[in-house]
Amino acid sequence: MSRRWLFADQLGPHFLDHRHQPVLLIESKAVFRRRAYHRQKAHLVLSALRHRAAELGDQAIFLRTETYRQALRGVREPLEVCHPTSRAALAFVRSLDRVTVLPPRGFVTAVDDFAEWADGRRGALRMEAFYRFARERHRVLVDGDEPVGGRWSPDPENREPPPKGARRLDLPPPPMPTEDDIDAEVRADLDRWEREGIRFVGRDGPRRFPATTREATARLRHFLRHRLTHFGRYADAMLADDPWMAHSALSSAFNLGLLDPVQAVRAAERAYRRDGAPLAAVEGFIRQVLGWRDYVWNLYWYFGRGHPGRDERAGRRSVPAWFRDLDADAVRARCLSDVLGDLREHGWVHHVPRLMVLGNYARQRGWRAAELVDFFHRGFVDGYAWAMTVNAIGLSQYADLDRRPYVAGGAYINRMSDYCGGCRYDPRQRLGADACPFTAGYWALLARDRNRLPPNARMARQLAQLDRLPDVDQVLDQESHRGDQPP
Ligand SMILES: Cc1cc2nc3c(=O)[nH]c(=O)nc-3n(C[C@H](O)[C@H](O)[C@H](O)COP(=O)(O)OP(=O)(O)OC[C@H]3O[C@@H](n4cnc5c(N)ncnc54)[C@H](O)[C@@H]3O)c2cc1C
Ligand code: SF4
């Protein structure tokens, strides 16, 4: 039996064929010299890798070296590896004579099946269509040929603002892992690496995300039992005091390969069929895992290096240091300051702050997409290259993969969050000292980029409104003066 080389995002049992299969694990320090990762992301990845090595014991050779090449020089046997998750890693393993590359694992829809679906649909690769294909192909929430409940997406536009007056959703938070000796060793190593000059962003703190399959499974079970029923309803809402809302906080566990998405999808379906969980919530969660996650993964490989629209719509300005370094204290705009602050403290915020606060602001300011990709990749515990093509570029920056452009002014943030009440700016103002930087930035973006925005009915209405504004030139002046300074 060949030795299976597992990358640090291939750590669950579903990356092995047999319980006793020989394994190779490599911890490369050079990875952390190349990019300034969030300190808690570095901790999570190292902790997960070292926990897996400890679980496997003698079954694994575990090498801690500067580079992968150095480690591989010490292993003489032939190796096999599951298709890695980035183009760079794939090119690397393919360049090695002794290594057999197996198909990818850790996702539901095979890359070839996706390509077959997508061929001939260029320009119309909508997530909803892929999701339906995946439900039919994998027979998820279907009875015979029909979707359970009679519709493929019972309520795709279910986007409620947070409950009035609530500071938090009334839900138990996800269970937190208990740190152990391995975490203590990781923390000491990272402290030492920092003293040696390796740079991280963000702050250290207790580990909040699963590092083992056992911890990940416990979080999934808790989510299905205690939080799933609220999933979806407030998916687009933000509350300053509720970082989790009804989200599962499982993305890093999926992305480290600790949790098999197939099992999670089946378990969610059982929660509906056997335990009576509401269909809308179950379907909403399955849409994220079987739909969005696999769509994002497969498009990364399908598009290859080029993203449609890449050059003509790219921003030209550098991401400023205060944003890159998560300097929340430099920012007075409450939504942005809170989100940057949460990210600095924990290396994670949920989908809407990523899209409608961080990505939205970056798009309004015309920052370079490649630098944003780097920001999201380094700064989030779940950040991986494959997730960037769609999330950080397609949705957040170019808005060319969905019907809606994900740019909005302060009115949207005001409706969907409780940030504006405590802010020194006013979301209704676009001009003057109290002008909300998101509102003013939104109109300035529309005025500046009107010919490069995706043509659709909503945009047409917004552009008609722009044409009626009496003070567009002043707004443009004001925002050009604000520039890339922290708002
Ligand atoms: C700018 C930007 C960058 C992002 N970068 C990443 C990233 O690097 N890695 C990543 O996993 N997600 C990324 N996302 C998607 C999404 O924000 C996170 O998956 C989600 O917030 C994770 O929290 P959760 O586990 O509580 O998700 P939930 O809301 O509970 O969703 C359940 C699961 O569905 C999957 N999922 C849902 N939406 C997406 C999506 N758009 N893309 C991929 N998977 C999805 C995740 O695995 C998630 O755990 C990004 C989104 C944006 C807008
Ligand atoms: S007023 Fe504007 S800057 Fe302040 S919290 Fe609301 S949207 Fe954010």
Coordinates of C-alpha atoms in Angstrom, one line a residue, residues 109-126 129-130 133 295 298-299 301-303:
T109 CA -19.4 17.2 -6.9
A110 CA -16.4 15.9 -8.9
V111 CA -14.5 18.4 -11.0
D112 CA -15.2 16.4 -14.2
D113 CA -19.0 16.3 -13.4
F114 CA -18.9 20.0 -12.9
A115 CA -17.1 20.6 -16.2
E116 CA -19.6 18.4 -18.0
W117 CA -22.4 20.5 -16.5
A118 CA -20.7 23.8 -17.2
D119 CA -19.5 23.2 -20.8
G120 CA -21.7 24.9 -23.2
R121 CA -23.2 27.2 -20.4
R122 CA -20.4 29.8 -20.4
G123 CA -21.8 33.1 -19.4
A124 CA -24.7 31.4 -17.6
L125 CA -23.0 29.5 -14.8
R126 CA -25.5 30.4 -12.2
A129 CA -28.7 26.0 -11.7
F130 CA -25.6 24.2 -10.4
F133 CA -27.9 19.8 -10.8
Y295 CA -19.7 25.9 -6.9
N298 CA -15.3 23.9 -9.0
L299 CA -15.3 27.3 -10.7
W301 CA -10.6 24.9 -11.5
Y302 CA -13.0 25.5 -14.3
F303 CA -12.0 29.1 -15.0

